[in-house]
Amino acid sequence: MKFFFKKKILIAILVNCFSCSSDLDFEQAQILETSPVFNISLGFFSLNSIVFADLSSASGVSMTSFVEDMEYQIFENSILRDHLVAQEYTIEIANTFNRTFEVEISFLDRSGNSTFTSVLYTIEANNSNFKEKITIDDVETTNNTVKNTTTLRLEIRVKDQSIPLRPASVGSFVFKSFTTLYLSTSITL
Amino acid sequence: MQKQFLIALFCLLSLGSTSQNKPILYDFAEIPQSQLLNPALNFNHKQHIGIPLLSGLHAELGMKNFTVSDFFKVTSTSFSERLVNITNRLSSRDFLIVNGQLELVNIGFKISEKSYLSIGVYQETDMTLSFPKDLVALYLYGNEINRLYSFSDLSLHFQALGVFHAGFSRKIKENINVGVRLKLYSSFFQAQTTNTGAFTTTQGEDNLLIHRFNNINLNAQFSGIKRGQEDNIEDYFLSRGLTNNLGLGLDFGFVNQITPQLKLSASVLDLGFIRYSKRVNNVTLKTNFNFEGLQGSFVPENYSKSWEYLSEEIKENTSFEENTESYISLRPIKINTALKYSFGKYRSRSCYDYSYKKEHANAVGVQFFSLLRPRGPQIALIGFYERMLTRNFKTKITYTLDSYRLSNIGIGASRRIGKVNIYGTVGNLIQLRDLSKSNHVIAQMGINIIND
């Protein structure tokens, strides 16, 4: 009886120790989908009245608008081109001049054609806390042409062009930006 | 008889289906291979010969805080979602370990009343991969603002080598044994990475964000295979014979029989190095720069911080070097200590001199095991109970607290049939019912011929 009892215990241990494995599917690891979001610093500048004066003297006339074509090579990266689903531009401007400005941002391809609707902001005098976001959704479909962007054109205009800025004008115009890239990747392993 | 058959069957099934924990083998049942864990351990037989290729088989797969099932179980959740969940759960202190040993030769013989000599050859493959949480998160989620992405988390060590060894144990006092084992390492292949530095995206000064690539130093060292040989690795290794990278190592051990019932033992293993000078390939990438964006100057053709400026800055602050300089790699050092108390009624055991030695049927004790890994020590504290069921059949049950679990129960058995000794132990019994959900699988078995 005693041995029979021990035998049962041993059989129970034996059964317990049989190794097995629950259902596994290694095939499912063939596709890895991710949705990373990258924040990348973009253009920035600071304009004061001296810069305006320098630019004015270089051209020989008083200037009331300036254009900056910023090279934009992000889309030369094939990963971004292939996997970008949406993009956001975060812009902050601090205008401490006692003048109102207009800022126009255009997205241009290599031939100078527009790749996305340009945006126009009015920055009121002494507005040092202007914040705006440009959102481009549906990059894979409707807004596919945005991936051809090679230049970001920034045009800054004094709104009342009849009165140009003078070197003695007090204040500054500070522009800061970054872009947020929303990707969707599907990699076959 | 039936009882013994069942117990033997249990052991055989355990050997076939599961695994063995080396701490279980430590100072267990006078198995010749236990001398590899402490060269001073008593081996009171005339000689032993391990069955070639079968005398010592060891396999270990350790996954700290994750299992195979976590990745590959069949559920409604996608693999990608699961990977994200696992990444959230794991830390850079978690790791994957694969270790395998195959003993080719192991023989030993008594050279005097007080001394025993053993020599052998085994092959070992060892890999440690830490979980590079920051870099995986960067890939899965992108760069979060104000988060530090450390490159030091990316750590891989892989080594495949043969070990030729000769050990000598000697009784220097009636109650004290000491032992030493000299090892010659012959490495087939080695790869290791040493990475430092970090990447951050934080609030900038001139712009909204600044990206800092802080003292990033990525260093990978490979040895054992040349470029272009990857497609035919097997032939490549076979054709090279013993022209591998060589190294030297030592094992030390002592045993102090404090009282007839109380025994203290300790060992330090693999105190050595391998010098890699053949077929070496070192790759180093260093960079250190900040990027705050492109600064507009509003003067045509005079961009102060254009893409060209950025590209130049990256080039100036980045270096890529590839060389074949030799380097030295230290072996992971293992430390074993044990305190064992024997008690209970005596059982007789045959010895090499045809006499019979009396031995207590039971023993309890504690062991400490430590393996110094690149990412920190892997430690285990083990409590054990040994039971001599018959004169030729010993068992050992262990309870281990280690890096993987706090409830690791293991069992070992050693059976002597005539001159044949068969041994095996099983680690992590609780998780054996479903191997895919086990985060630590460890197996060991062997067959020896022992002459008394």
XYZ file of C-alpha atoms in Angstrom:
641
model
C 0.000 0.000 0.000
C 2.807 2.326 0.972
C 4.686 1.571 -2.242
C 1.495 1.959 -4.301
C 1.064 5.424 -2.818
C 4.679 6.361 -3.625
C 4.233 5.012 -7.132
C 1.276 7.326 -7.637
C 3.300 10.281 -6.455
C 6.140 9.388 -8.795
C 3.775 9.023 -11.747
C 2.280 12.399 -10.884
C 5.740 13.945 -10.829
C 6.572 12.270 -14.117
C 3.441 13.614 -15.783
C 4.160 17.018 -14.318
C 7.667 17.019 -15.677
C 6.749 16.170 -19.248
C 7.699 19.318 -21.049
C 5.387 20.722 -23.630
C 4.752 24.042 -25.224
C 1.644 26.106 -25.804
C 0.729 26.975 -29.374
C 3.266 29.249 -30.964
C 3.240 30.905 -34.341
C 6.666 32.000 -35.503
C 5.265 33.068 -38.876
C 3.579 36.080 -37.313
C 6.977 37.677 -36.747
C 7.383 38.150 -40.477
C 5.693 41.536 -40.440
C 6.627 44.263 -38.006
C 4.453 47.344 -38.074
C 5.474 50.476 -36.238
C 4.227 54.064 -36.035
C 7.141 56.184 -34.884
C 6.897 59.951 -34.491
C 10.048 62.004 -35.030
C 10.522 65.604 -33.937
C 13.155 67.376 -36.029
C 14.426 70.894 -35.614
C 13.822 73.129 -38.629
C 14.637 76.701 -39.610
C 15.191 79.606 -37.233
C 16.320 83.185 -37.504
C 16.336 86.446 -35.669
C 15.947 89.779 -37.477
C 16.605 93.109 -35.847
C 16.595 96.586 -37.301
C 20.345 96.439 -37.979
C 19.863 93.384 -40.163
C 17.120 95.227 -41.977
C 19.473 98.170 -42.445
C 22.321 95.952 -43.681
C 20.062 94.260 -46.149
C 18.721 97.613 -47.231
C 22.160 99.110 -47.807
C 23.272 96.006 -49.730
C 20.439 96.401 -52.171
C 20.619 100.171 -52.131
C 16.954 100.613 -51.333
C 14.932 100.436 -48.171
C 13.411 96.978 -47.954
C 10.056 96.147 -46.543
C 10.053 92.438 -47.386
C 12.586 89.653 -47.345
C 12.612 86.200 -48.804
C 14.524 83.203 -47.457
C 14.638 79.997 -49.454
C 15.568 77.238 -47.056
C 16.878 74.029 -48.524
C 14.711 71.197 -47.379
C 16.338 67.833 -47.940
C 14.253 65.723 -45.591
C 12.408 63.990 -48.415
C 15.607 62.870 -50.076
C 15.545 60.169 -47.402
C 13.742 57.206 -48.951
C 12.462 55.929 -45.587
C 10.645 59.191 -44.992
C 9.362 59.336 -48.538
C 8.032 55.805 -48.358
C 6.537 55.840 -44.868
C 5.375 59.377 -44.081
C 1.635 59.523 -43.386
C 1.319 62.969 -41.833
C 3.447 65.948 -40.979
C 3.143 68.873 -38.663
C 5.078 72.140 -38.584
C 5.247 73.944 -35.250
C 6.067 77.617 -35.573
C 6.690 80.210 -32.895
C 7.317 83.870 -33.637
C 8.199 86.673 -31.264
C 7.707 90.108 -32.824
C 8.773 92.946 -30.531
C 8.770 95.612 -33.244
C 6.053 98.163 -33.053
C 5.027 97.062 -36.549
C 2.780 94.370 -37.937
C 4.333 91.729 -40.205
C 3.031 89.153 -42.620
C 4.766 85.799 -42.923
C 4.093 83.578 -45.902
C 5.417 80.036 -45.969
C 5.492 78.232 -49.298
C 6.407 74.652 -50.105
C 8.240 74.392 -53.421
C 9.656 71.581 -55.510
C 12.894 71.685 -57.484
C 11.219 73.554 -60.337
C 9.696 76.148 -58.041
C 6.198 74.703 -58.244
C 4.019 74.680 -55.146
C 3.718 71.276 -53.498
C 1.267 72.279 -50.772
C -0.994 75.229 -50.133
C 1.073 78.125 -48.827
C 0.090 79.683 -45.524
C -0.060 83.334 -44.587
C 0.134 84.629 -41.038
C -0.289 88.126 -39.756
C 1.920 88.854 -36.781
C 0.607 91.819 -34.907
C 2.939 94.480 -33.532
C 4.503 93.526 -30.196
C 3.110 89.992 -30.335
C 5.910 88.002 -28.794
C 3.938 84.808 -28.374
C 2.659 83.785 -31.787
C 2.224 80.021 -32.063
C 0.835 78.113 -34.990
C 0.834 74.610 -36.428
C 0.591 73.591 -40.050
C -0.830 70.101 -40.343
C -0.509 68.047 -43.495
C -2.602 64.891 -43.337
C -3.055 62.168 -45.906
C 0.474 62.483 -47.218
C 0.187 59.107 -48.887
C -2.876 60.106 -50.890
C -4.310 63.609 -51.216
C -1.185 65.503 -50.274
C 1.309 63.172 -51.918
C 3.031 66.035 -53.755
C 4.325 67.462 -50.476
C 7.015 64.784 -50.605
C 8.506 66.594 -53.606
C 9.284 69.625 -51.455
C 12.905 70.706 -51.724
C 12.575 74.329 -50.609
C 10.689 76.095 -47.853
C 10.230 79.707 -48.857
C 9.736 82.206 -46.052
C 8.598 85.639 -47.076
C 8.426 88.293 -44.381
C 6.738 91.574 -45.156
C 6.169 94.707 -43.171
C 2.420 95.018 -43.491
C 2.381 98.747 -44.027
C 4.951 98.892 -46.801
C 4.776 102.643 -47.117
C 6.889 102.985 -43.969
C 10.101 100.879 -44.105
C 11.938 99.822 -40.975
C 14.769 102.103 -39.959
C 18.056 101.067 -38.317
C 16.981 102.922 -35.231
C 13.757 100.956 -34.958
C 13.662 99.091 -31.672
C 12.725 95.424 -31.551
C 13.370 92.036 -33.117
C 11.573 89.418 -35.155
C 12.431 85.893 -33.974
C 11.263 82.822 -35.891
C 11.598 79.257 -34.560
C 10.268 75.977 -35.901
C 10.356 72.221 -35.852
C 8.567 69.513 -37.759
C 6.890 66.366 -36.484
C 6.935 63.424 -38.851
C 4.360 60.666 -38.411
C 5.547 57.463 -40.022
C 3.936 54.108 -40.542
C 6.353 51.330 -41.295
C 5.689 47.745 -42.178
C 8.827 45.686 -42.450
C 8.898 42.120 -43.681
C 11.446 40.291 -41.576
C 12.902 -3.023 -7.594
C 9.791 -1.412 -9.068
C 10.508 1.661 -7.038
C 14.046 1.901 -8.378
C 12.812 1.354 -11.911
C 10.321 4.187 -11.573
C 12.905 6.509 -10.120
C 15.373 5.612 -12.873
C 12.673 6.121 -15.499
C 11.855 9.471 -13.966
C 15.498 10.483 -14.220
C 15.841 9.330 -17.808
C 12.705 11.173 -18.847
C 13.920 14.227 -17.077
C 17.180 14.019 -18.917
C 15.493 13.621 -22.227
C 12.956 16.322 -21.857
C 14.401 18.968 -19.684
C 17.603 20.313 -18.352
C 20.189 20.564 -15.670
C 21.385 23.389 -13.571
C 25.141 23.610 -12.985
C 24.758 24.753 -9.399
C 22.927 21.468 -8.869
C 25.928 19.598 -10.210
C 28.267 21.397 -7.833
C 29.704 18.949 -5.280
C 27.086 16.366 -6.207
C 27.520 12.619 -6.042
C 31.171 12.555 -7.053
C 30.346 13.069 -10.697
C 33.670 13.637 -12.537
C 32.270 16.762 -14.210
C 31.728 18.376 -10.808
C 35.501 18.808 -10.739
C 35.060 21.345 -13.531
C 33.063 23.418 -11.049
C 35.642 23.109 -8.284
C 39.022 21.497 -9.044
C 39.492 20.680 -5.363
C 36.363 18.581 -4.934
C 37.023 15.092 -3.616
C 36.954 12.345 -6.205
C 37.703 9.135 -4.383
C 38.050 6.771 -7.312
C 40.939 5.238 -9.173
C 40.125 6.664 -12.586
C 37.324 7.888 -14.793
C 36.736 8.120 -18.506
C 33.939 10.207 -19.932
C 32.099 8.735 -22.900
C 33.290 10.995 -25.751
C 30.607 13.533 -26.743
C 28.248 12.154 -24.078
C 30.094 12.797 -20.855
C 29.015 16.390 -20.517
C 26.165 18.060 -22.373
C 24.994 21.411 -21.161
C 22.478 23.844 -22.623
C 21.078 27.002 -21.136
C 18.631 29.574 -22.423
C 17.862 32.457 -20.117
C 15.518 35.337 -20.791
C 15.158 37.824 -17.986
C 11.590 39.132 -17.722
C 10.355 37.701 -21.029
C 9.617 34.342 -22.624
C 9.300 32.880 -26.107
C 5.541 32.776 -25.560
C 5.438 36.536 -24.952
C 6.509 37.040 -28.556
C 4.997 34.129 -30.435
C 1.850 32.952 -28.653
C -1.257 32.707 -30.773
C -3.598 35.521 -29.750
C -5.715 38.196 -31.365
C -3.009 40.794 -30.626
C -0.633 41.463 -33.500
C 3.064 40.713 -33.212
C 3.844 44.411 -33.479
C 1.506 45.346 -30.622
C 3.030 42.617 -28.521
C 6.536 43.872 -29.254
C 5.465 47.327 -28.086
C 4.000 45.891 -24.874
C 7.137 43.852 -24.191
C 9.344 46.876 -24.846
C 7.330 48.892 -22.339
C 7.738 46.171 -19.752
C 11.437 45.413 -20.175
C 14.354 47.495 -19.017
C 17.936 47.726 -20.207
C 18.858 45.453 -17.278
C 17.023 42.575 -18.949
C 18.970 40.220 -21.146
C 19.089 37.070 -23.229
C 21.671 34.406 -22.473
C 22.477 31.350 -24.555
C 25.128 28.969 -23.343
C 26.049 25.531 -24.571
C 28.835 23.137 -23.668
C 29.779 19.860 -25.253
C 32.471 17.781 -23.639
C 34.648 15.950 -26.138
C 37.081 14.252 -23.770
C 37.274 13.931 -20.001
C 39.588 11.467 -18.310
C 41.209 11.385 -14.900
C 43.205 9.141 -12.632
C 44.644 9.011 -9.171
C 48.365 9.740 -9.245
C 48.944 9.197 -5.531
C 46.989 8.589 -2.366
C 46.383 12.310 -2.052
C 46.313 13.561 -5.623
C 44.017 13.273 -8.636
C 44.714 14.473 -12.149
C 42.023 15.118 -14.748
C 42.325 16.372 -18.306
C 39.835 17.042 -21.029
C 38.502 19.116 -23.858
C 35.142 20.808 -24.190
C 33.556 23.202 -26.590
C 31.604 26.188 -25.358
C 29.347 28.729 -27.002
C 28.224 31.686 -24.984
C 26.127 34.689 -25.898
C 24.805 37.579 -23.853
C 22.580 40.183 -25.428
C 21.231 43.009 -23.306
C 17.915 44.558 -24.206
C 18.672 47.904 -25.876
C 15.462 49.463 -24.603
C 16.258 53.042 -25.604
C 17.186 52.194 -29.176
C 14.218 49.865 -29.606
C 11.974 52.629 -28.262
C 13.566 55.086 -30.701
C 12.741 52.713 -33.537
C 9.210 51.976 -32.343
C 8.101 55.400 -31.127
C 10.531 57.930 -32.577
C 12.363 60.563 -30.559
C 10.400 61.834 -27.596
C 11.294 65.298 -26.422
C 13.312 65.361 -23.172
C 14.061 61.635 -23.281
C 17.609 60.312 -23.233
C 18.429 57.485 -25.636
C 21.491 55.676 -24.372
C 23.704 53.716 -26.738
C 25.371 51.859 -23.880
C 22.298 49.613 -23.674
C 23.334 48.026 -26.959
C 25.622 45.263 -25.732
C 26.358 41.930 -27.380
C 28.948 39.365 -26.394
C 29.328 36.152 -28.361
C 32.064 33.611 -28.004
C 32.592 30.142 -29.468
C 35.668 28.347 -28.227
C 37.323 25.080 -27.391
C 38.851 24.588 -23.946
C 41.737 22.216 -23.282
C 42.179 21.727 -19.556
C 44.238 19.875 -16.993
C 43.292 19.888 -13.324
C 45.090 18.748 -10.241
C 43.583 18.250 -6.795
C 45.528 17.411 -3.678
C 44.755 16.736 -0.076
C 47.155 19.044 1.787
C 45.783 18.271 5.234
C 43.534 15.596 6.562
C 40.540 17.922 6.182
C 41.636 20.291 3.399
C 41.745 19.762 -0.346
C 43.010 22.298 -2.828
C 42.846 22.215 -6.585
C 43.864 24.096 -9.660
C 42.967 23.716 -13.305
C 44.936 25.196 -16.156
C 42.965 26.033 -19.274
C 44.016 26.747 -22.813
C 41.309 28.541 -24.733
C 41.104 28.279 -28.484
C 38.479 30.684 -29.792
C 36.780 29.996 -33.122
C 34.750 33.179 -33.196
C 34.138 36.157 -31.019
C 32.060 39.300 -31.322
C 31.609 42.001 -28.762
C 30.309 45.536 -28.705
C 31.153 48.373 -26.357
C 28.977 51.396 -26.849
C 28.698 54.676 -24.986
C 27.006 58.013 -25.457
C 23.466 59.217 -25.797
C 21.065 61.069 -28.049
C 18.586 63.629 -26.756
C 16.066 66.080 -28.132
C 15.419 68.939 -25.723
C 14.313 72.538 -25.710
C 16.803 74.618 -27.677
C 18.181 78.091 -27.128
C 18.105 79.613 -30.607
C 15.391 77.257 -31.862
C 12.532 75.313 -30.314
C 14.465 72.031 -30.230
C 18.073 70.973 -30.091
C 19.313 67.462 -30.925
C 22.423 66.433 -29.037
C 24.587 63.487 -30.120
C 26.606 63.349 -26.908
C 29.990 61.579 -27.108
C 28.599 58.635 -29.037
C 31.195 55.908 -29.366
C 30.087 52.696 -31.067
C 32.687 49.975 -30.988
C 32.342 46.474 -32.452
C 35.099 43.874 -32.367
C 34.983 40.695 -34.397
C 37.492 37.930 -34.541
C 37.619 34.538 -36.142
C 36.175 35.120 -39.552
C 37.212 37.350 -42.373
C 34.933 39.325 -44.590
C 33.764 37.306 -47.536
C 33.911 34.019 -45.630
C 30.463 34.336 -44.056
C 28.776 32.181 -46.690
C 30.910 29.146 -46.012
C 31.455 29.301 -42.269
C 31.512 25.550 -41.622
C 34.275 24.784 -44.140
C 36.107 27.859 -43.020
C 36.252 26.723 -39.392
C 37.103 23.132 -40.269
C 39.974 24.139 -42.542
C 41.596 26.241 -39.866
C 42.147 23.526 -37.296
C 43.869 24.908 -34.227
C 45.019 28.148 -35.766
C 42.557 30.037 -33.642
C 42.998 32.886 -31.225
C 44.445 31.515 -28.017
C 44.181 32.363 -24.353
C 44.986 31.094 -20.903
C 42.901 30.650 -17.813
C 42.963 29.184 -14.340
C 40.416 27.659 -11.992
C 41.080 27.585 -8.255
C 39.280 25.748 -5.537
C 39.445 24.518 -1.991
C 37.443 22.215 0.220
C 37.552 22.372 3.987
C 35.947 19.487 5.854
C 35.416 21.564 8.999
C 33.884 18.671 10.915
C 32.980 15.161 9.740
C 29.547 16.526 8.933
C 30.234 20.118 7.889
C 31.996 20.984 4.617
C 32.915 24.375 3.205
C 34.009 24.679 -0.416
C 34.644 27.466 -2.896
C 35.984 27.958 -6.390
C 36.830 30.689 -8.862
C 36.569 29.603 -12.479
C 37.802 31.003 -15.770
C 40.146 33.563 -14.378
C 41.685 34.188 -17.749
C 41.759 35.930 -21.074
C 41.918 35.343 -24.777
C 44.118 37.435 -27.009
C 42.553 38.052 -30.380
C 45.144 38.729 -33.037
C 44.040 36.590 -35.970
C 41.309 37.543 -38.390
C 40.434 40.592 -36.306
C 38.115 43.326 -37.509
C 37.438 46.346 -35.288
C 34.926 48.995 -36.263
C 34.592 52.277 -34.378
C 32.202 55.155 -34.991
C 32.558 58.296 -32.895
C 30.476 61.419 -33.088
C 29.752 64.415 -30.914
C 27.693 67.330 -32.178
C 24.519 69.321 -31.636
C 21.925 70.270 -34.223
C 19.512 73.060 -33.580
C 18.167 73.545 -37.076
C 18.954 75.608 -40.150
C 19.579 79.258 -39.511
C 18.225 81.654 -42.097
C 20.387 84.658 -42.895
C 18.239 86.322 -45.565
C 21.341 86.927 -47.652
C 21.308 84.766 -50.803
C 24.200 82.298 -51.125
C 25.283 83.074 -47.558
C 23.404 80.666 -45.375
C 25.136 80.588 -42.025
C 23.648 77.224 -41.086
C 22.513 75.538 -44.265
C 22.438 71.810 -45.058
C 26.012 72.162 -46.308
C 27.024 73.716 -42.993
C 25.288 70.897 -41.134
C 26.912 68.281 -43.346
C 30.366 69.798 -42.748
C 29.764 69.960 -39.006
C 28.795 66.280 -38.915
C 31.879 65.340 -40.949
C 34.180 67.364 -38.693
C 32.815 65.804 -35.530
C 32.417 62.242 -36.729
C 35.079 59.638 -37.284
C 34.797 56.120 -38.639
C 37.679 53.761 -38.165
C 38.209 50.172 -39.194
C 41.349 48.285 -38.214
C 42.760 44.853 -37.446
C 44.501 45.644 -34.154
C 44.637 42.786 -31.691
C 42.665 42.987 -28.486
C 42.185 41.048 -25.274
C 38.872 39.721 -24.031
C 38.431 38.562 -20.456
C 36.474 35.401 -19.773
C 33.319 35.699 -17.665
C 34.459 34.746 -14.162
C 32.350 32.285 -12.198
C 32.382 31.945 -8.440
C 30.932 29.026 -6.486
C 30.771 28.673 -2.724
C 28.940 26.081 -0.670
C 28.361 25.070 2.914
C 27.096 21.518 3.291
C 25.922 19.693 6.406
C 25.546 15.923 6.245
C 23.338 13.987 8.629
C 21.215 10.900 9.095
C 22.060 7.256 8.992
C 25.103 5.976 7.142
C 25.150 4.257 3.804
C 28.205 2.483 2.479
C 29.749 3.501 -0.796
C 32.454 1.690 -2.746
C 35.794 3.437 -3.172
C 38.713 3.048 -5.516
C 40.646 0.898 -3.089
C 37.805 -1.636 -2.953
C 37.014 -0.602 0.595
C 33.636 0.763 1.559
C 33.293 4.259 2.829
C 30.451 5.237 5.084
C 28.563 8.321 4.119
C 25.558 10.087 5.610
C 22.396 9.486 3.651
C 21.268 13.116 3.836
C 22.804 16.540 3.448
C 21.497 20.086 3.428
C 23.280 23.282 2.598
C 23.488 26.556 0.805
C 25.400 27.525 -2.304
C 26.202 30.840 -3.871
C 26.866 31.163 -7.578
C 27.959 34.281 -9.379
C 28.778 34.864 -13.010
C 30.362 38.197 -13.846
C 28.621 39.252 -17.056
C 29.381 42.415 -19.050
C 26.155 44.056 -17.841
C 26.648 43.092 -14.214
C 26.825 39.913 -12.174
C 24.355 37.092 -12.647
C 23.921 35.628 -9.185
C 22.079 32.724 -7.651
C 21.541 31.702 -4.051
C 20.690 28.044 -3.700
C 19.389 25.983 -0.834
C 19.672 22.230 -1.344
C 18.841 18.837 0.094
C 20.778 15.741 -0.943
C 19.529 12.228 -0.390
C 21.334 8.993 -1.024
C 18.453 6.656 -1.891
C 20.622 3.604 -2.358
C 24.344 2.974 -2.243
C 24.585 3.908 -5.939
C 21.771 6.353 -6.388
C 21.947 9.923 -5.189
C 19.451 12.725 -5.644
C 19.577 16.429 -4.951
C 16.770 18.978 -4.775
C 17.498 22.677 -4.962
C 15.580 25.890 -4.435
C 17.217 28.765 -6.274
C 16.804 32.499 -6.040
C 18.297 34.007 -9.187
C 17.990 36.789 -11.742
C 15.096 35.059 -13.471
C 12.783 33.912 -10.720
C 12.476 33.656 -6.987
C 11.011 30.154 -7.134
C 13.296 27.943 -9.143
C 13.131 24.338 -8.020
C 15.657 21.944 -9.475
C 16.373 18.263 -9.115
C 19.415 16.175 -9.865
C 20.128 12.471 -9.943
C 23.246 10.359 -10.303
C 22.997 6.601 -10.858
C 25.826 4.123 -10.796
C 25.275 0.859 -12.659
C 28.415 -1.247 -12.424
C 31.168 0.990 -13.729
C 28.800 3.261 -15.592
C 27.749 6.530 -14.054
C 24.762 8.379 -15.527
C 23.846 11.769 -14.218
C 21.423 14.532 -14.981
C 19.702 17.429 -13.323
C 16.651 19.512 -14.089
C 16.370 23.206 -13.350
C 13.280 25.367 -13.048
C 10.817 22.474 -12.624
C 7.820 24.744 -12.079
C 8.053 26.209 -15.583
C 8.705 22.906 -17.317
C 5.064 22.213 -18.030
C 5.153 24.844 -20.752
C 8.625 25.489 -22.087
C 7.482 28.439 -24.182
C 6.483 30.240 -20.990
C 9.709 29.412 -19.224
C 12.260 32.198 -18.992
C 15.077 29.930 -17.940
C 15.744 26.525 -19.450
C 18.911 24.778 -18.423
C 19.947 21.216 -19.229
C 22.850 18.981 -18.424
C 23.575 15.279 -18.615
C 26.475 12.909 -18.993
C 27.753 9.345 -18.941
C 31.102 8.259 -17.506
C 32.967 5.053 -16.827
C 34.364 5.007 -13.301
C 36.909 2.516 -12.066
C 37.139 2.029 -8.349
